[in-house]
CSV table of C-alpha atoms and ligand atoms in Angstrom, one decimal:
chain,number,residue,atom,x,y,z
K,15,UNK,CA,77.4,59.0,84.6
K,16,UNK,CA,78.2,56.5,82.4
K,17,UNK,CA,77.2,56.1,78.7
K,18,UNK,CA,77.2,53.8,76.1
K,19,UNK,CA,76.9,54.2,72.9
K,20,UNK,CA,74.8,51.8,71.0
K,21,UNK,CA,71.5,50.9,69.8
K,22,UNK,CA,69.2,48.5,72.3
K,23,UNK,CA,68.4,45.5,69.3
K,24,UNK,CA,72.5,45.1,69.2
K,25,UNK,CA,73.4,41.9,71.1
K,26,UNK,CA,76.3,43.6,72.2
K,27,UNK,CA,74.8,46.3,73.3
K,28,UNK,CA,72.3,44.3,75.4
K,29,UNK,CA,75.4,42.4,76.6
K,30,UNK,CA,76.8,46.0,78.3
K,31,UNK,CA,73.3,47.2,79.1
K,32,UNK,CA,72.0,43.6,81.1
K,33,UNK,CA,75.7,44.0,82.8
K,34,UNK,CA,75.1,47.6,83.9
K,35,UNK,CA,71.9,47.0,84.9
K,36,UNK,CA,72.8,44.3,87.2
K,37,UNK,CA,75.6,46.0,89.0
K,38,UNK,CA,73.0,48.5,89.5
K,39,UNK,CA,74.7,51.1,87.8
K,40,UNK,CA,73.4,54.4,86.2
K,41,UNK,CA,73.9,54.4,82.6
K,42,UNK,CA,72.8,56.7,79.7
K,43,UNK,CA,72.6,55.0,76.6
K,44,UNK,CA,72.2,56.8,73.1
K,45,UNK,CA,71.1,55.5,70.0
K,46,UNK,CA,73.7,54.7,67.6
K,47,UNK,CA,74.5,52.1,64.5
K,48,UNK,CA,71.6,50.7,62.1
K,49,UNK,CA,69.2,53.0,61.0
K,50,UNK,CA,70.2,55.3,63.8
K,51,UNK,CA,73.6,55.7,62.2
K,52,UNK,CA,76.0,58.0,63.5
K,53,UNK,CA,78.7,55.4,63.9
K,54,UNK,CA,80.6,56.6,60.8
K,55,UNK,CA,81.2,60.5,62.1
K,56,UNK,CA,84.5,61.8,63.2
K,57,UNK,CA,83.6,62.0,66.3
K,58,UNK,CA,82.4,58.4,66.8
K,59,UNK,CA,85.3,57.0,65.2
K,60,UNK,CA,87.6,59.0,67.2
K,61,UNK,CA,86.0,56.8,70.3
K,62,UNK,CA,86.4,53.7,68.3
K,63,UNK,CA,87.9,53.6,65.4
K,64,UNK,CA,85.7,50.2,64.0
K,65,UNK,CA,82.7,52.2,63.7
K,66,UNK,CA,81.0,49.3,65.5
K,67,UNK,CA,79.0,49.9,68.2
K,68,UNK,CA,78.7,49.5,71.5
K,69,UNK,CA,81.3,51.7,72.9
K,70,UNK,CA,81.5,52.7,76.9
K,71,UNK,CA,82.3,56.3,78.3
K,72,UNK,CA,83.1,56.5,82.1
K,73,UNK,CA,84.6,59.7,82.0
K,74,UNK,CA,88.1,60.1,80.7
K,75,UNK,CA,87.9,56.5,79.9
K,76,UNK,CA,86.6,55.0,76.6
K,77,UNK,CA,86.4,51.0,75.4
K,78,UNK,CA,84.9,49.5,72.4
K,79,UNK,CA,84.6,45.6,72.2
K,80,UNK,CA,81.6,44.4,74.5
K,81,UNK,CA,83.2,41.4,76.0
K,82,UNK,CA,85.7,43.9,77.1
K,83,UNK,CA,83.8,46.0,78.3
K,84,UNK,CA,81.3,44.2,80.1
K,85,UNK,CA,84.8,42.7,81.9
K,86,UNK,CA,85.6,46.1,82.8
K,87,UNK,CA,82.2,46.8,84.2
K,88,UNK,CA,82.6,43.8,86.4
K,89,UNK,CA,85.9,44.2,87.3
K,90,UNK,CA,85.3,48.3,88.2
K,91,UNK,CA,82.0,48.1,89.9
K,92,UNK,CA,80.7,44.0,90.3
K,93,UNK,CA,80.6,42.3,93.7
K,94,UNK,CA,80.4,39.3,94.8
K,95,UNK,CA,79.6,36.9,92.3
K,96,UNK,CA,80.1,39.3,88.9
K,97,UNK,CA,83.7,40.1,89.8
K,98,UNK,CA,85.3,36.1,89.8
K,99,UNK,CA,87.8,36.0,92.6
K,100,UNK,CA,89.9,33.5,91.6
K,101,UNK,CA,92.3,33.4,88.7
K,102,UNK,CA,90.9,29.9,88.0
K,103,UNK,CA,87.5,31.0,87.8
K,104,UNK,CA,88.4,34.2,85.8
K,105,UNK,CA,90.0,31.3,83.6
K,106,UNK,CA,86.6,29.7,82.6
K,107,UNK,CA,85.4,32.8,82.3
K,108,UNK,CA,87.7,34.2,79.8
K,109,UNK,CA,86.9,30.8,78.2
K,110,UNK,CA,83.4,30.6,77.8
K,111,UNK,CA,83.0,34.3,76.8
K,112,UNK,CA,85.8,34.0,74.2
K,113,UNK,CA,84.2,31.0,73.0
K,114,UNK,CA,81.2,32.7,72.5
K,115,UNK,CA,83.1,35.0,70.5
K,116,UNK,CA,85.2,32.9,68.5
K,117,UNK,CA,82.7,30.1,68.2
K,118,UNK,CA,79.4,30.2,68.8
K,119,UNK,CA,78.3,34.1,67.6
K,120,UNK,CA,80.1,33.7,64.0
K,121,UNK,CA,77.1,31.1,63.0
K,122,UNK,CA,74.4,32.4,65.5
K,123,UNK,CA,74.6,36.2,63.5
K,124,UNK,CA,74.2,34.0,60.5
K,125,UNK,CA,71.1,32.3,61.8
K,126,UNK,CA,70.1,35.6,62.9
K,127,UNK,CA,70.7,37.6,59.4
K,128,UNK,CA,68.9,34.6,57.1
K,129,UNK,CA,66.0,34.7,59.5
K,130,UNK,CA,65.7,38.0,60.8
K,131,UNK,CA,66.9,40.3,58.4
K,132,UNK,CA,66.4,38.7,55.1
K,133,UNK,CA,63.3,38.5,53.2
K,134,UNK,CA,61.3,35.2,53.4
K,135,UNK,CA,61.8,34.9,49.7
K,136,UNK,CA,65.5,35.3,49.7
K,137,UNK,CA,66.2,33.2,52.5
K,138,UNK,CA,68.7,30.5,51.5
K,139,UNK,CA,67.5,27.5,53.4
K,140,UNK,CA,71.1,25.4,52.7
K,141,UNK,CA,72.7,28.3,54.7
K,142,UNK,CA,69.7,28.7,57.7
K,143,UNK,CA,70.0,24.7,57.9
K,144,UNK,CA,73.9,24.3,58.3
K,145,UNK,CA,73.6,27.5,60.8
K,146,UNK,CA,71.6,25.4,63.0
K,147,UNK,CA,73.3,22.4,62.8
K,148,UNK,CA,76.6,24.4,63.9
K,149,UNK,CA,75.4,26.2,66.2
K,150,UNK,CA,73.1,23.2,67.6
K,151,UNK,CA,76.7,21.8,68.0
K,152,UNK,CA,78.0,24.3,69.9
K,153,UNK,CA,74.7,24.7,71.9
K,154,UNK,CA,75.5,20.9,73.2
K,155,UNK,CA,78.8,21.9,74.6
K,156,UNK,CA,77.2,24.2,77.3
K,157,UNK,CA,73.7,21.7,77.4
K,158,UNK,CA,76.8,19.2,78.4
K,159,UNK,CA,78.3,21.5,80.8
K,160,UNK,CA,75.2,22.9,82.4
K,161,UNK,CA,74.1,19.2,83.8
K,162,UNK,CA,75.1,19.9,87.3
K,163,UNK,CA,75.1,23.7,87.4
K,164,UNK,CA,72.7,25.9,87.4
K,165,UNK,CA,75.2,28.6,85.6
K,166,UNK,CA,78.1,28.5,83.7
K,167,UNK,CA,80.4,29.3,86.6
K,168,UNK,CA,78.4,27.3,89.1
K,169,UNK,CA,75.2,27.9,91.6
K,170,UNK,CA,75.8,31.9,90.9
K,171,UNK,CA,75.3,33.9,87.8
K,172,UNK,CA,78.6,35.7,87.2
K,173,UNK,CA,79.7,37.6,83.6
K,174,UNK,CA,80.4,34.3,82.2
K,175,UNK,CA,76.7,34.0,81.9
K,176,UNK,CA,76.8,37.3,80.0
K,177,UNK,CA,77.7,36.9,76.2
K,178,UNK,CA,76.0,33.1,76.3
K,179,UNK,CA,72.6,34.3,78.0
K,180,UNK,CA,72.3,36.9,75.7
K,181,UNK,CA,73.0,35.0,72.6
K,182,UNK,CA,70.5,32.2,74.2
K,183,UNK,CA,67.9,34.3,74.4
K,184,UNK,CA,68.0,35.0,70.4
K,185,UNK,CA,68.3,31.0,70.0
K,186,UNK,CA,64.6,30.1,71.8
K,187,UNK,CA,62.9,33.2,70.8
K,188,UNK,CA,63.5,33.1,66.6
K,189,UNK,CA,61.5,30.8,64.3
K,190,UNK,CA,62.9,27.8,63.3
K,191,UNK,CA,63.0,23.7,64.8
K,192,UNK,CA,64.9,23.5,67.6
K,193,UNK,CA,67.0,20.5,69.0
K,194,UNK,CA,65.9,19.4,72.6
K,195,UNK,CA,68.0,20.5,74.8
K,196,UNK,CA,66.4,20.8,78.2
K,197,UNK,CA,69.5,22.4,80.6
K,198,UNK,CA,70.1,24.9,78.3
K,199,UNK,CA,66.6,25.9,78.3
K,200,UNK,CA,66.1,25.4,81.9
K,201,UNK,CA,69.4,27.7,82.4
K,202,UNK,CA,67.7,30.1,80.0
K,203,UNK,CA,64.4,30.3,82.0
K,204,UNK,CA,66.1,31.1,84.8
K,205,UNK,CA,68.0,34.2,83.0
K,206,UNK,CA,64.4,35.2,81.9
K,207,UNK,CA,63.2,35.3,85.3
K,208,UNK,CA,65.8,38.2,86.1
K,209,UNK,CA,64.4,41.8,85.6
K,210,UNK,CA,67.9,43.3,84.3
K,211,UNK,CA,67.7,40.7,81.6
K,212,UNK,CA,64.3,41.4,81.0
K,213,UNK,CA,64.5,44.9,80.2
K,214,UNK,CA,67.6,45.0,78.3
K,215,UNK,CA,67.7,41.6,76.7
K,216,UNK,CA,64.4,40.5,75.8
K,217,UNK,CA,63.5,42.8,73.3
K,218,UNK,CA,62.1,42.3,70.4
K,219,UNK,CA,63.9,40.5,67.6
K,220,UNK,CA,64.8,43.3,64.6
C,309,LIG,N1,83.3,42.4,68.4
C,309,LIG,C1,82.5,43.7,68.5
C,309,LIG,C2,81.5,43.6,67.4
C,309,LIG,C3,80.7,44.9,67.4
C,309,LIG,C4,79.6,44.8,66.3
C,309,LIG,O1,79.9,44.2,65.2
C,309,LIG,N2,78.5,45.5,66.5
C,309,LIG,C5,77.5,45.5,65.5
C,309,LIG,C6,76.1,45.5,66.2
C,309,LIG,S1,75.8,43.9,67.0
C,309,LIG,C7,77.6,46.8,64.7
C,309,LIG,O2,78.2,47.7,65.2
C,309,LIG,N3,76.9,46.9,63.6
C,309,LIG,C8,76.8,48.1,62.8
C,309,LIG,C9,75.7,49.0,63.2
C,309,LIG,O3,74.9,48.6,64.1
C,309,LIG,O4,75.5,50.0,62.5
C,309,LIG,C10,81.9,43.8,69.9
C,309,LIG,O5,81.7,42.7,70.5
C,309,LIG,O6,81.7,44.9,70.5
């Protein structure tokens, strides 16, 4: 059976797990990283080396790096519509997940820190407000893109929806004033309406 290794509040852990769950695959997870811990041991590290967590076992085979893994998933087990056949629709995939990455998660864990993790009394508001604007910024791009789809890749949820629909579901569901933007949240609903996402994505926000 496959495991992965990683607490279920991570948002890349729910990235692997919403994946897994979707390709209708068993998976054991186990609780690791935050107050869980076990992420430093010699043993963990071994496995991955940046003490970070998720991390996937299938077997012999071991990956750290959720957008990696949750490409491997797709690419090992996904049909039809998770597995992109094309190398051009790999291409936007690879794009829109790596710009999730690179751009959109760097000010969406800052958000996420100031209001989720930090005390109200220590929040620094300069901070929470530029978070927003940037990531508001950001948020357009795929509002933009989603006009006349209904996913990122097109009329089918694929693993380009993955890392975004995750992240998305952190950006209607914390505390704060949110910009209109009405295909993104329509695209969101209709993530939320999907029991895989449901179980392993909306959970509670800690
Ligand atoms: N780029 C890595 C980032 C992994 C990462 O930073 N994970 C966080 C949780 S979201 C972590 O390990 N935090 C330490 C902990 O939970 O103890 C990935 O996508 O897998």
């Amino acid at each position: 059976m496959i495991q992965v290794l990683g607490r279920p509040n991570s948002v890349n852990v729910q990235k692997v797990m919403w994946c897994a769950a979707e390709l209708g695959l068993q998976v054991e997870r186990q609780d690791i990283g935050g107050a869980f811990g076990g992420n430093g041991t010699a043993d963990y590290l071994a496995k991955n080396p940046n003490g970070r967590i998720p991390t996937l076992i299938d077997g012999d085979y071991v990956l750290w790096e959720s957008n990696a893994i949750v490409r491997y998933l797709c690419d090992q087990y996904g049909k039809q519509n998770w597995q992109p056949e094309t190398a051009k629709l790999h291409g936007h995939t690879s794009q829109w997940m790596d710009w999730y990455l690179t751009q959109l998660h760097p000010p969406m864990t800052t958000l996420f820190w100031q209001l989720v993790r930090t005390q109200k009394e220590e929040q620094d508001h300069d901070a929470i407000q530029t978070a927003i604007k940037t990531c508001a910024n950001f948020w357009q791009m795929l509002e933009n893109h989603l006009t006349d789809r209904s996913y990122v890749l097109g009329d089918n949820i694929s693993m380009a929806d993955i890392p975004v629909g995750c992240s998305a579901y952190r950006w209607h569901n914390m505390e704060f004033e949110r910009p209109s933007l009405p295909n993104l949240e329509a695209w969101w609903k209709r993530l939320a309406e999907r029991s895989a996402y449901k179980t392993n994505v909306m959970l509670p926000i800690i």
